[in-house]
Short mmCIF file of C-alpha atoms in Angstrom, two decimals:
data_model
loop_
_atom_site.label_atom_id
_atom_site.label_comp_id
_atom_site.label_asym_id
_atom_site.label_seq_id
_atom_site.Cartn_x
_atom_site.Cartn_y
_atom_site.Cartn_z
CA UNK F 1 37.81 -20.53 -5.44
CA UNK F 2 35.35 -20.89 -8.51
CA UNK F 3 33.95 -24.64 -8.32
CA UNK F 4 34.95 -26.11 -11.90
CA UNK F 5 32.35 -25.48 -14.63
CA UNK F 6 32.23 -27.24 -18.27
CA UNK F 7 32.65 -24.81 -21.19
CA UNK F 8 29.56 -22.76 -22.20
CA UNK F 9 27.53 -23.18 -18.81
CA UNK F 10 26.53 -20.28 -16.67
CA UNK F 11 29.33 -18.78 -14.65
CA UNK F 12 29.38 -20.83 -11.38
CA UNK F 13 28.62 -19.32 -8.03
CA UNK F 14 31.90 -18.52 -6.20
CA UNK F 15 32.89 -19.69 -3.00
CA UNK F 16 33.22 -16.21 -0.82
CA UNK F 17 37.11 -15.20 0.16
CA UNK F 18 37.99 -14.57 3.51
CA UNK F 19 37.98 -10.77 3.79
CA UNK F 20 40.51 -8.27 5.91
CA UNK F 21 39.65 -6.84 9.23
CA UNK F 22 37.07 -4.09 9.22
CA UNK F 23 35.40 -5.57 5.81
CA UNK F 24 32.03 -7.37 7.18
CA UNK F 25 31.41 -10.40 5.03
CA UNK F 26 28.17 -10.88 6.76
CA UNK F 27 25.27 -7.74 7.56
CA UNK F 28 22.37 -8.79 10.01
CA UNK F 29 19.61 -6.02 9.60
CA UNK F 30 17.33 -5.77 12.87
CA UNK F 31 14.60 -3.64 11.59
CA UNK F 32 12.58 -2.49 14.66
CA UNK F 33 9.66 -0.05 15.68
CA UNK F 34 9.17 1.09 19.19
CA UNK F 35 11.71 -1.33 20.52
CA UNK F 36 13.60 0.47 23.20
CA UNK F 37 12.64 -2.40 26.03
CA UNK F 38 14.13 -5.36 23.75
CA UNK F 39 16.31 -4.09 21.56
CA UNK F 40 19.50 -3.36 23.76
CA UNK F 41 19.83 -7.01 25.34
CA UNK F 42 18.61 -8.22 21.22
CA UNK F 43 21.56 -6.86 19.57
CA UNK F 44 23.83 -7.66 22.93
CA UNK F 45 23.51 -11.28 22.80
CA UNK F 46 23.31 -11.44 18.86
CA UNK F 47 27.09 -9.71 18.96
CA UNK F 48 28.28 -11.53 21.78
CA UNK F 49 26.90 -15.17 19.62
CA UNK F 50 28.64 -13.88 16.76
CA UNK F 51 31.56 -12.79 18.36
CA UNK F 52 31.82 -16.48 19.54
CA UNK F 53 31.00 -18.27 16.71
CA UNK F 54 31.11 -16.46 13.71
CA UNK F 55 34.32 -17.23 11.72
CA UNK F 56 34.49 -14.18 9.02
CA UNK F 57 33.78 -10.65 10.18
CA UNK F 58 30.40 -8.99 10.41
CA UNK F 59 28.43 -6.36 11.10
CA UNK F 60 25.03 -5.64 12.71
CA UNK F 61 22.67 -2.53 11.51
CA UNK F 62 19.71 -1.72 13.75
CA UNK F 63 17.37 -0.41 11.17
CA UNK F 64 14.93 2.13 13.12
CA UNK F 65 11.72 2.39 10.89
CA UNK F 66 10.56 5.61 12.51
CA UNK F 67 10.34 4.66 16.04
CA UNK F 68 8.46 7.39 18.37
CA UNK F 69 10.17 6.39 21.59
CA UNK F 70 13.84 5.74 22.71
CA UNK F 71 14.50 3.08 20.28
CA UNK F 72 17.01 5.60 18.07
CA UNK F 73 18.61 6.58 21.26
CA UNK F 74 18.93 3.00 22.24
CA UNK F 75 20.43 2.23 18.80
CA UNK F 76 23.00 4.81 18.90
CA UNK F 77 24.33 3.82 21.77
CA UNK F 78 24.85 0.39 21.11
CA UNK F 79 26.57 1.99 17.72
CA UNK F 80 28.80 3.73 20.03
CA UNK F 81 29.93 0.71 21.89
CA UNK F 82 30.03 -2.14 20.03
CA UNK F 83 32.51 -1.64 16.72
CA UNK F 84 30.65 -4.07 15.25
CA UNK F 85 27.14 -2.41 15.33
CA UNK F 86 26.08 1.17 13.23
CA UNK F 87 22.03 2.48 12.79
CA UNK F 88 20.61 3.75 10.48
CA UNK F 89 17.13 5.64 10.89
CA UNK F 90 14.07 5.59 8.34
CA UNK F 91 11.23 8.67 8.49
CA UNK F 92 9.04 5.87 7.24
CA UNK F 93 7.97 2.39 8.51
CA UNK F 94 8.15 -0.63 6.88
CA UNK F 95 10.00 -3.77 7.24
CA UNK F 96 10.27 -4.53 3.85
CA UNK F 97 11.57 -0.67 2.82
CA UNK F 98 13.97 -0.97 5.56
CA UNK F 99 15.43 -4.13 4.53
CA UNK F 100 15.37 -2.90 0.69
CA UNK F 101 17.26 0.52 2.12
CA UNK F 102 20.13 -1.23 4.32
CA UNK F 103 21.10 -4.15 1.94
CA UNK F 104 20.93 -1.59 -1.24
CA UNK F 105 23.66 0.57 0.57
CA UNK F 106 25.39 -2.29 2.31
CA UNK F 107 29.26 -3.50 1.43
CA UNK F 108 28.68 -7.08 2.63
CA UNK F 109 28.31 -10.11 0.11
CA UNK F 110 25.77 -11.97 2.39
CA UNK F 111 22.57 -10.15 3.92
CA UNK F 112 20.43 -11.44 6.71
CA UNK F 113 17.87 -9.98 9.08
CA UNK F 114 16.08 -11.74 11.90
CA UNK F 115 13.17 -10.37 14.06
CA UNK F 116 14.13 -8.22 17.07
CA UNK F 117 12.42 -10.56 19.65
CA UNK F 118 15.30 -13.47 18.64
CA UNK F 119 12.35 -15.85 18.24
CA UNK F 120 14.33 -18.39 16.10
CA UNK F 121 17.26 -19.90 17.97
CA UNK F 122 20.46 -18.31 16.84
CA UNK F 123 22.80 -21.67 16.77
CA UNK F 124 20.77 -21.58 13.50
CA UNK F 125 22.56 -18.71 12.07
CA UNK F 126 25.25 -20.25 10.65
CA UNK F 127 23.89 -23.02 8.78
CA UNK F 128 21.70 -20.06 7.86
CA UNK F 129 24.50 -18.34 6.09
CA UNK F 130 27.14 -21.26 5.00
CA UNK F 131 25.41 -21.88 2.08
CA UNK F 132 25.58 -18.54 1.05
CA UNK F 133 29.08 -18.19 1.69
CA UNK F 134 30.22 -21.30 0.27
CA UNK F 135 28.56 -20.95 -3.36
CA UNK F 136 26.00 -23.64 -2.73
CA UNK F 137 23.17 -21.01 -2.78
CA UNK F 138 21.52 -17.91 -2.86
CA UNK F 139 19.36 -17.67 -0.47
CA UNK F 140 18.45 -19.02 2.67
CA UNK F 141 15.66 -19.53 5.05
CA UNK F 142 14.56 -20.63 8.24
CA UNK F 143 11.51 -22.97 8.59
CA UNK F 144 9.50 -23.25 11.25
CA UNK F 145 7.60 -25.71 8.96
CA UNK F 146 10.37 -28.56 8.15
CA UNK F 147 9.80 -31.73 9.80
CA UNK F 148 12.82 -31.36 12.53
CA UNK F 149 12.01 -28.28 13.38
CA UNK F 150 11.04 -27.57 16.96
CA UNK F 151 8.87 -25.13 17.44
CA UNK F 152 6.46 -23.77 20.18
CA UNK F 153 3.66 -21.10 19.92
CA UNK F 154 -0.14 -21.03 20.21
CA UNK F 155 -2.48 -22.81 17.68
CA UNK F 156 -4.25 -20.03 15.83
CA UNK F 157 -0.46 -18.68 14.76
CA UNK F 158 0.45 -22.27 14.16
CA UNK F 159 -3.49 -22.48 12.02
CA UNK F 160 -2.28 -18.84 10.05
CA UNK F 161 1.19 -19.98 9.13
CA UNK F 162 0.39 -23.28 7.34
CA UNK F 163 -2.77 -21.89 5.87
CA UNK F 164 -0.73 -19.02 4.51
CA UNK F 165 1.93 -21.23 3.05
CA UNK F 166 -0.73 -23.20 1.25
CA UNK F 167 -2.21 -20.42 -0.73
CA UNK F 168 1.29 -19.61 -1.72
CA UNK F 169 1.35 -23.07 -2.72
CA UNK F 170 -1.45 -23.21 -4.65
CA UNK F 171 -1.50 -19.52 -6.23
CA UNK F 172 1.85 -18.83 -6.72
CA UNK F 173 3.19 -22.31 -6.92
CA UNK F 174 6.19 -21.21 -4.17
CA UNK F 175 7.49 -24.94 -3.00
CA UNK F 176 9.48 -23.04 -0.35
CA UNK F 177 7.82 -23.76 2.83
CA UNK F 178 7.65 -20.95 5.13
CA UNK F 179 7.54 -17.39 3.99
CA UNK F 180 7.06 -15.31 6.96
CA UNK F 181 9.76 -16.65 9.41
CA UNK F 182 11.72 -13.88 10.18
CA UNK F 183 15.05 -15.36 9.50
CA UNK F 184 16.21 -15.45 6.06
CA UNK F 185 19.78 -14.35 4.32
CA UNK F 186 20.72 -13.37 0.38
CA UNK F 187 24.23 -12.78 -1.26
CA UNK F 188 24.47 -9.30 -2.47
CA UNK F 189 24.93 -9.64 -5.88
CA UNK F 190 21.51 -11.71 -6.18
CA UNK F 191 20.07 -9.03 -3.76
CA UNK F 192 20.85 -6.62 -6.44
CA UNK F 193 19.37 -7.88 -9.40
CA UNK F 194 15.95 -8.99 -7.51
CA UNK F 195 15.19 -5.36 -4.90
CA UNK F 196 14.48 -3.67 -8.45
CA UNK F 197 11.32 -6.04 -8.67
CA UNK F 198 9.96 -6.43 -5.31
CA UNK F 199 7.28 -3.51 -4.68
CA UNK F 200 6.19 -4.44 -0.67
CA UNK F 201 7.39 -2.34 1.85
CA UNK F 202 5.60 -3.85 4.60
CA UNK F 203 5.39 -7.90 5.60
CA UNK F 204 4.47 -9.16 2.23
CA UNK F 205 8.35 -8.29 1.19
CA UNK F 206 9.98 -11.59 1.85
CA UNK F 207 7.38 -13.43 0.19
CA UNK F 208 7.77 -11.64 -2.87
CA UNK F 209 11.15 -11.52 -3.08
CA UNK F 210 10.69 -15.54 -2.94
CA UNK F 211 8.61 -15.67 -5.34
CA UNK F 212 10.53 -13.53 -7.50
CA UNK F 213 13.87 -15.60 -6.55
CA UNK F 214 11.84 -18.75 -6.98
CA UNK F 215 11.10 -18.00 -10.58
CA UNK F 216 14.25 -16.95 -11.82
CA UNK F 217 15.77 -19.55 -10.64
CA UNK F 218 17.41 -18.90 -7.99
CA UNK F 219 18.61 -21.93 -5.24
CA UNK F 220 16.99 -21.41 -1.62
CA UNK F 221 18.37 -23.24 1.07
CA UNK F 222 16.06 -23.97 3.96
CA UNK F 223 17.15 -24.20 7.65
CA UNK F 224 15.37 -26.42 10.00
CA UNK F 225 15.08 -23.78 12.95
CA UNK F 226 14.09 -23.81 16.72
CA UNK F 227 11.78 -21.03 17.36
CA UNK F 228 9.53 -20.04 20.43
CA UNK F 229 6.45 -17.60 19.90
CA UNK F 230 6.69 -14.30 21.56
CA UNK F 231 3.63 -13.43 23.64
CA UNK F 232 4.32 -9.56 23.72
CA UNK F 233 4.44 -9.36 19.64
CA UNK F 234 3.07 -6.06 18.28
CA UNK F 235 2.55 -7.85 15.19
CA UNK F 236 -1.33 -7.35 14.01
CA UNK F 237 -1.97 -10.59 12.66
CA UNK F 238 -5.71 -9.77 10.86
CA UNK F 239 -4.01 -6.92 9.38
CA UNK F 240 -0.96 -8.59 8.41
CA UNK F 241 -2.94 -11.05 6.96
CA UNK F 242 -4.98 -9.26 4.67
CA UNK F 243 -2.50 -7.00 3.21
CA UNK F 244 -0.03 -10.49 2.35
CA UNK F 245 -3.37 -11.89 0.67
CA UNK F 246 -3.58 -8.70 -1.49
CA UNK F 247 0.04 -9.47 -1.66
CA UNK F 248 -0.68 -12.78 -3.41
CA UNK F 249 -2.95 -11.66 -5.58
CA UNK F 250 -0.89 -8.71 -7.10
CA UNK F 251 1.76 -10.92 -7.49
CA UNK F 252 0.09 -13.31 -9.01
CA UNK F 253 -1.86 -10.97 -11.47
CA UNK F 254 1.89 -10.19 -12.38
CA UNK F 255 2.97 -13.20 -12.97
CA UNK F 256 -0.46 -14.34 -15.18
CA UNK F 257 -0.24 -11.54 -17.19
CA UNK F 258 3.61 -11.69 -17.74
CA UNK F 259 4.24 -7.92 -16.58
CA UNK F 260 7.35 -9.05 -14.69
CA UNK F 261 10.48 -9.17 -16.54
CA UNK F 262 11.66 -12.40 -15.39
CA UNK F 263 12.25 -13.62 -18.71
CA UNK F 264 15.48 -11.51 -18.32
CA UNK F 265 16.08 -13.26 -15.22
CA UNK F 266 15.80 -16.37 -16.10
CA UNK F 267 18.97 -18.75 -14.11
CA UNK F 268 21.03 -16.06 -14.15
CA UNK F 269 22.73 -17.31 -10.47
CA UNK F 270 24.61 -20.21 -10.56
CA UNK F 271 26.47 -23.16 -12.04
CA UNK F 272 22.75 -24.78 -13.61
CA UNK F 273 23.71 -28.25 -14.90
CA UNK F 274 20.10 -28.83 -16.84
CA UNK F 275 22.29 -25.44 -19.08
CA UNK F 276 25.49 -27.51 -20.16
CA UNK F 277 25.63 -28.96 -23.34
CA UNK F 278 25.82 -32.65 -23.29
CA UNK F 279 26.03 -34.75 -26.00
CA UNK F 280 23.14 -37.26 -26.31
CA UNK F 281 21.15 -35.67 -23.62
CA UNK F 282 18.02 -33.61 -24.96
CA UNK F 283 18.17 -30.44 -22.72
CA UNK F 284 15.03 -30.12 -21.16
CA UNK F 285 13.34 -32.71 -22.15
CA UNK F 286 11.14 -33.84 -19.29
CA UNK F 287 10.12 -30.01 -18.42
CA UNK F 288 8.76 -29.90 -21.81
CA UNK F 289 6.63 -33.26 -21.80
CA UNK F 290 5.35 -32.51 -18.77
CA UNK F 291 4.16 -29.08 -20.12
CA UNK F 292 2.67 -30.55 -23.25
CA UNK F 293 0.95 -33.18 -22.11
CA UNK F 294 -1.00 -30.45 -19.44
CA UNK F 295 -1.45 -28.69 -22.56
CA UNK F 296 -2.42 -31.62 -24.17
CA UNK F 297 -5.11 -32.58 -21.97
CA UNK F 298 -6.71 -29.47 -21.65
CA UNK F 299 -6.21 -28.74 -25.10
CA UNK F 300 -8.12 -32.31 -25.87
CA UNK F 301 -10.93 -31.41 -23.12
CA UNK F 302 -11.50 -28.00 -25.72
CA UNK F 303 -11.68 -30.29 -28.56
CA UNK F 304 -13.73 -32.97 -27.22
CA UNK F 305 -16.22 -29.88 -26.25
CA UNK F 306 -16.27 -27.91 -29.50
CA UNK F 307 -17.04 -30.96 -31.44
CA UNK F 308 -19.92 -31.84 -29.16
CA UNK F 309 -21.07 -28.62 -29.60
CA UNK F 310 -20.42 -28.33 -33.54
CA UNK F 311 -21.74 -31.54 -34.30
CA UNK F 312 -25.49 -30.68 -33.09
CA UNK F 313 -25.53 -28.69 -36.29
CA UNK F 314 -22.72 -29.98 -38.62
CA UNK F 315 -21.92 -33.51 -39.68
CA UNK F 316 -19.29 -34.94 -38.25
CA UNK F 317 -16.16 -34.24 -40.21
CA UNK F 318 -17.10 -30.46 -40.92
CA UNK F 319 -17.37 -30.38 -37.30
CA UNK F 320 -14.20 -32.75 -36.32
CA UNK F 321 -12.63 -30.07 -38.47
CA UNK F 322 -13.77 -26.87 -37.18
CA UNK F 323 -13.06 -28.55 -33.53
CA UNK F 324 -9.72 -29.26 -34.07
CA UNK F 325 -8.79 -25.78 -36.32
CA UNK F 326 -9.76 -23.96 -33.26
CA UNK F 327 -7.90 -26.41 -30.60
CA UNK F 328 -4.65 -26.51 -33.06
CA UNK F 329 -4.01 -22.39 -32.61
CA UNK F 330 -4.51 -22.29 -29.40
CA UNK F 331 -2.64 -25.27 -28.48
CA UNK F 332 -0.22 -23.88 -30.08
CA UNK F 333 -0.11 -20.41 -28.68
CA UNK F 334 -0.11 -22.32 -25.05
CA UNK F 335 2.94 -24.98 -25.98
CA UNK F 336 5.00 -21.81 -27.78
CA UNK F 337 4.60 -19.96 -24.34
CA UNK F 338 4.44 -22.26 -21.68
CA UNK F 339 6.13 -25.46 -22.92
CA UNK F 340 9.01 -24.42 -25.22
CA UNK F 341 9.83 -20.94 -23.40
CA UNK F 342 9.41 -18.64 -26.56
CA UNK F 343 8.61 -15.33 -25.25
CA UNK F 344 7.89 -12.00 -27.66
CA UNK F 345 5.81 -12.08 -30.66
CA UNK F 346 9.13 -12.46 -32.81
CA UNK F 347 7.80 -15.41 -35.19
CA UNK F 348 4.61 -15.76 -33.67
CA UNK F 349 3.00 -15.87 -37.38
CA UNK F 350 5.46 -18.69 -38.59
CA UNK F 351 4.86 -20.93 -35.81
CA UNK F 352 1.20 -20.81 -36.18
CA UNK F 353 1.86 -21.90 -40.00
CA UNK F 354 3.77 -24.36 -38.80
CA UNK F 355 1.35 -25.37 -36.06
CA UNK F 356 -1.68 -25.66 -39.10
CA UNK F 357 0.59 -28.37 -40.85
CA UNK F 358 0.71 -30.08 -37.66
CA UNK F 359 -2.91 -29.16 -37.44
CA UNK F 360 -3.38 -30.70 -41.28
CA UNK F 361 -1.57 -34.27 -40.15
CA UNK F 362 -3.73 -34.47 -37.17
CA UNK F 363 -6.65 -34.03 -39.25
CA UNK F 364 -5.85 -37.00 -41.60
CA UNK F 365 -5.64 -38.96 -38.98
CA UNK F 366 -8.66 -38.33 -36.96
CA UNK F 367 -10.49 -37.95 -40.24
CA UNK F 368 -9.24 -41.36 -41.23
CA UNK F 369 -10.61 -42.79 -38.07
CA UNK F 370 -13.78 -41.34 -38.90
CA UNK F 371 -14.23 -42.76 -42.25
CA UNK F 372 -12.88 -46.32 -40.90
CA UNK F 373 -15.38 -46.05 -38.47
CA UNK F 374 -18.17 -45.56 -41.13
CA UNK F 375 -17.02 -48.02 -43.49
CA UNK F 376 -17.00 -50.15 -40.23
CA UNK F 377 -20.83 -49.49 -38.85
CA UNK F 378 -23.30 -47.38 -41.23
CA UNK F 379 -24.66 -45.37 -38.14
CA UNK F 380 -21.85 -45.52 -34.72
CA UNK F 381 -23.38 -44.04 -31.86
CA UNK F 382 -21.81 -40.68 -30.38
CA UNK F 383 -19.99 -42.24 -27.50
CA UNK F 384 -18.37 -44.70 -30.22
CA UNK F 385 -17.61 -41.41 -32.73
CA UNK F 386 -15.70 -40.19 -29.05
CA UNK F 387 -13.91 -43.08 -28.08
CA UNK F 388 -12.17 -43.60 -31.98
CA UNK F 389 -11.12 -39.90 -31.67
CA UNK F 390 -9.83 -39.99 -28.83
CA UNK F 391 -7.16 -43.02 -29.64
CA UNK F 392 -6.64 -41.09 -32.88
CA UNK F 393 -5.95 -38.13 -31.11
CA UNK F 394 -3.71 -40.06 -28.58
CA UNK F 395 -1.40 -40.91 -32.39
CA UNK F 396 -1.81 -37.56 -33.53
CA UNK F 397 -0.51 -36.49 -29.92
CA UNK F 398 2.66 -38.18 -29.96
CA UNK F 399 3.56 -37.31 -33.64
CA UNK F 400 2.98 -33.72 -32.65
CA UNK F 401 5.28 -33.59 -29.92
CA UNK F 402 8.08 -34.83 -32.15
CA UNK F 403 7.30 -32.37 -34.47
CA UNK F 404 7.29 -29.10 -32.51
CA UNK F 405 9.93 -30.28 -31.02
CA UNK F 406 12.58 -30.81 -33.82
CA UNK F 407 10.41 -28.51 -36.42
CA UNK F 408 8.43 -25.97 -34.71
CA UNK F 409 10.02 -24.81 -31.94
CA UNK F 410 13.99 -26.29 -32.50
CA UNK F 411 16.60 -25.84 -29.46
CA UNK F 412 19.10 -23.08 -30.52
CA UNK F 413 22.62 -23.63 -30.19
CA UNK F 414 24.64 -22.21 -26.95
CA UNK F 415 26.35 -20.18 -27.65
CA UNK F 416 30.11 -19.88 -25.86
CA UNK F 417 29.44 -16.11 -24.84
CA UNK F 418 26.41 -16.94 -22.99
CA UNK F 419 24.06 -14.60 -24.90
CA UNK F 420 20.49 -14.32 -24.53
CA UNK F 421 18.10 -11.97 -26.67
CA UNK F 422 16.22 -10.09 -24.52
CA UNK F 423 12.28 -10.65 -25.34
CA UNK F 424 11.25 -8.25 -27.07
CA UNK F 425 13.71 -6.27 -27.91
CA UNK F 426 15.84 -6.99 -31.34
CA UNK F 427 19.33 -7.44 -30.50
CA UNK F 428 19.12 -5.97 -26.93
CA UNK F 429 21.32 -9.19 -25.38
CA UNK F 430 22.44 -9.97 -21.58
CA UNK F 431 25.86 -11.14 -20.54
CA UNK F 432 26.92 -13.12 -18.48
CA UNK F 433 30.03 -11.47 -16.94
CA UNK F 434 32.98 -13.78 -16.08
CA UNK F 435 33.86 -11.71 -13.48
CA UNK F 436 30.75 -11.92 -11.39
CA UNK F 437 27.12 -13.65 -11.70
CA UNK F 438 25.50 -10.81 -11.78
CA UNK F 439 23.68 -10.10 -15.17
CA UNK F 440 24.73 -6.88 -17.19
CA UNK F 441 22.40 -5.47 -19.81
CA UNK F 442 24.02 -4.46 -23.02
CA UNK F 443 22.37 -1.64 -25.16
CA UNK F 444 22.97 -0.74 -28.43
CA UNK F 445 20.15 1.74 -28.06
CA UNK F 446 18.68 3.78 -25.73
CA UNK F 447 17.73 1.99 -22.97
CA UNK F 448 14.02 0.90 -23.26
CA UNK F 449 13.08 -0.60 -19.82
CA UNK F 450 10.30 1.19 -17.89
CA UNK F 451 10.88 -0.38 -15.05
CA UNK F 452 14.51 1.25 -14.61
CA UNK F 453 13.31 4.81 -13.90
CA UNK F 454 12.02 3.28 -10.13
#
């Protein structure tokens, strides 16, 4: 049953139906290579646990990423005698390119994979996948990093792990907190719209499909898990390591230079409350002060450094005005992008003009201060000329935040079809569809997406 939603929010997530016999509302992917040892009494004791516990059907695909030994055979025999378990085979390896394969193809509406070796305890499975099921989210991880989790392997994996989820932290901003645990799940239809983006085939993939899930909005649920190291792991850690740092940095070279279209996927999962229209509540309000006054500061830091630097050869309102022309447009370009959301270059000249009245107001003022100050002292030292900007600045601050926000960069109304223009692209709009979450673009062209040819 759809949870209730207010009129004009985002479709809500919907609360998964309890499906007929043979239709699997739950796919667990084992990718393996060269796993003919483990991967019988693996997928043996994962059916029978499901089999147990597991209230909706399921379904569990060994994904064979071009094993050279027995593994295939291995897999097709535990095809042929468990109902619940099929194979599939891959001429290439890659875990990432065989999770991408199997969940593109598969029926299910909730994905999951875990790691052949059943490192994480599997009484964590379905809290894994309840969330999913029930609406609440759309993805879900385990963490081998949350505070109840019990956990027991060797110190230099332990040393990796964390360090690893700090970078992520501090490059890519992720606040999940452990990428790499090989336990995670994803409803279909959010599968669908995010595989287009993620480019890893190897380890790297769940991280950027997190990232990529992270930004768009998407709600990850995170699974305290027990999990024991496995001493015979094939897994090349240096190896690994590098090519998830070079990871990191292509992502995040993405992201800086705005080359992934996640404008377009922007909340598009989900019952969002911050998107309902409320009456006397300004919609995004503290997102928005928090962004300007980062831009603020380092906007004031620019200032405070161009006027040191224009005053060695210019008095000091020809170079309190240079100092703040320069600041004004490119605090502006930074608050258009980052702290009102306005994406495309689609009146990019009018909010500039716009910005230079601002600009014009805040020059009064700090201008004022600066003839105060003279009429005050006949010759103020430069820490004195500093310290009266600044609290003039600090006015000027506060009366430009008011302005772009009701003037410069106004909220436009919701609309009740839940329409979005797609950045830059004139009317080139994507729907919401009643019927599902999933976005669907709408082109009254040709299509003009490069990205859709992959």
């Amino acid at each position: 049953m759809r949870t209730d939603s207010s009129p004009g929010s985002l479709p809500a997530r919907e609360h998964l139906p309890a499906t007929g016999a043979g239709t699997p509302v739950l796919d667990v992917v084992v990718p393996v290579y060269n796993e003919e040892k483990d991967l019988g009494p693996c997928v043996r004791r994962l059916h029978e646990h499901l089999t147990r516990t597991f209230p909706y059907a399921f379904r569990i695909t060994v994904a064979d990423n071009a094993s050279t030994d027995a593994t295939g055979h291995v897999a097709a025999r535990l095809a042929a005698d468990l109902v619940e378990v099929r194979s599939v085979r891959l001429e290439q390896k890659g875990r990432g390119r065989a999770l991408r394969t199997v969940w593109s193809a598969s029926d299910a509406p909730v994905l999951a994979y875990m790691d052949v070796d059943l490192s994480t305890d599997l009484n964590a499975l379905l809290p894994l996948v309840a969330p999913l099921i029930s609406g609440h989210s759309d993805l879900a991880i385990g963490s081998r990093l949350a505070r109840s989790s019990r956990v027991v392997r060797g110190a230099k994996r332990e040393f990796i792990s964390r360090t690893y989820n700090l970078i992520l932290r501090g490059s890519l901003q992720a606040r999940f907190s452990d990428a790499q645990c090989g336990f995670k799940a994803i409803r279909r239809d959010v599968a669908q719209v995010l595989l287009p983006l993620v480019e890893d085939t190897g380890w790297f993939f769940d991280t950027e499909m997190l990232v990529l899930a992270e930004r768009a909005g998407c709600r990850i649920h995170e699974v305290p898990v027990d999990w024991v190291d496995d001493p015979d792991s094939t897994v090349h850690i240096v190896r690994t390591a590098t090519d998830d740092l070079k990871g990191v940095w292509r992502v995040g070279r993405a992201l800086a230079t705005g080359s992934l279209p996640l404008d377009r996927l922007a909340r598009p999962f989900g019952d969002d409350p911050r998107d309902r229209e409320l009456t006397g509540v300004p919609q995004g309000l503290a997102r928005q002060l928090v962004g300007f006054c980062a831009v603020g500061v380092l906007s004031t830091l620019c200032y405070l450094l161009l006027y040191s630097g224009f005053r060695v050869f210019a008095g000091s309102q020809v170079a309190n005005a240079l100092a703040l022309l320069v600041s004004a447009v490119a605090n502006t370009a930074a608050n258009r992008r980052l702290t009102f959301g306005v994406r495309g270059r689609g009146g990019a000249v009018r909010h500039q003009a716009q910005g230079l009245v601002v600009f014009g107001i805040g020059l009064a003022l700090t201008s004022g201060s600066l003839v105060a100050l003279s009429a005050a002292t006949t010759d103020p030292d430069h820490s004195t000329e500093l310290a009266v900007l600044i609290a003039a600045n600090l006015a000027a601050t506060v009366l430009r935040f008011l302005l772009f926000r009701a003037w410069v960069f106004p909220e436009t109304p919701a609309t009740g079809t839940g329409r979005i223009p797609e950045p830059g692209v004139p009317d080139q709009y994507l729907v919401w569809s009643d019927a599902t979450a999933r976005l669907q673009p709408v082109h009254p062209a040709a299509d003009t997406d490069p990205r859709d040819g992959r």
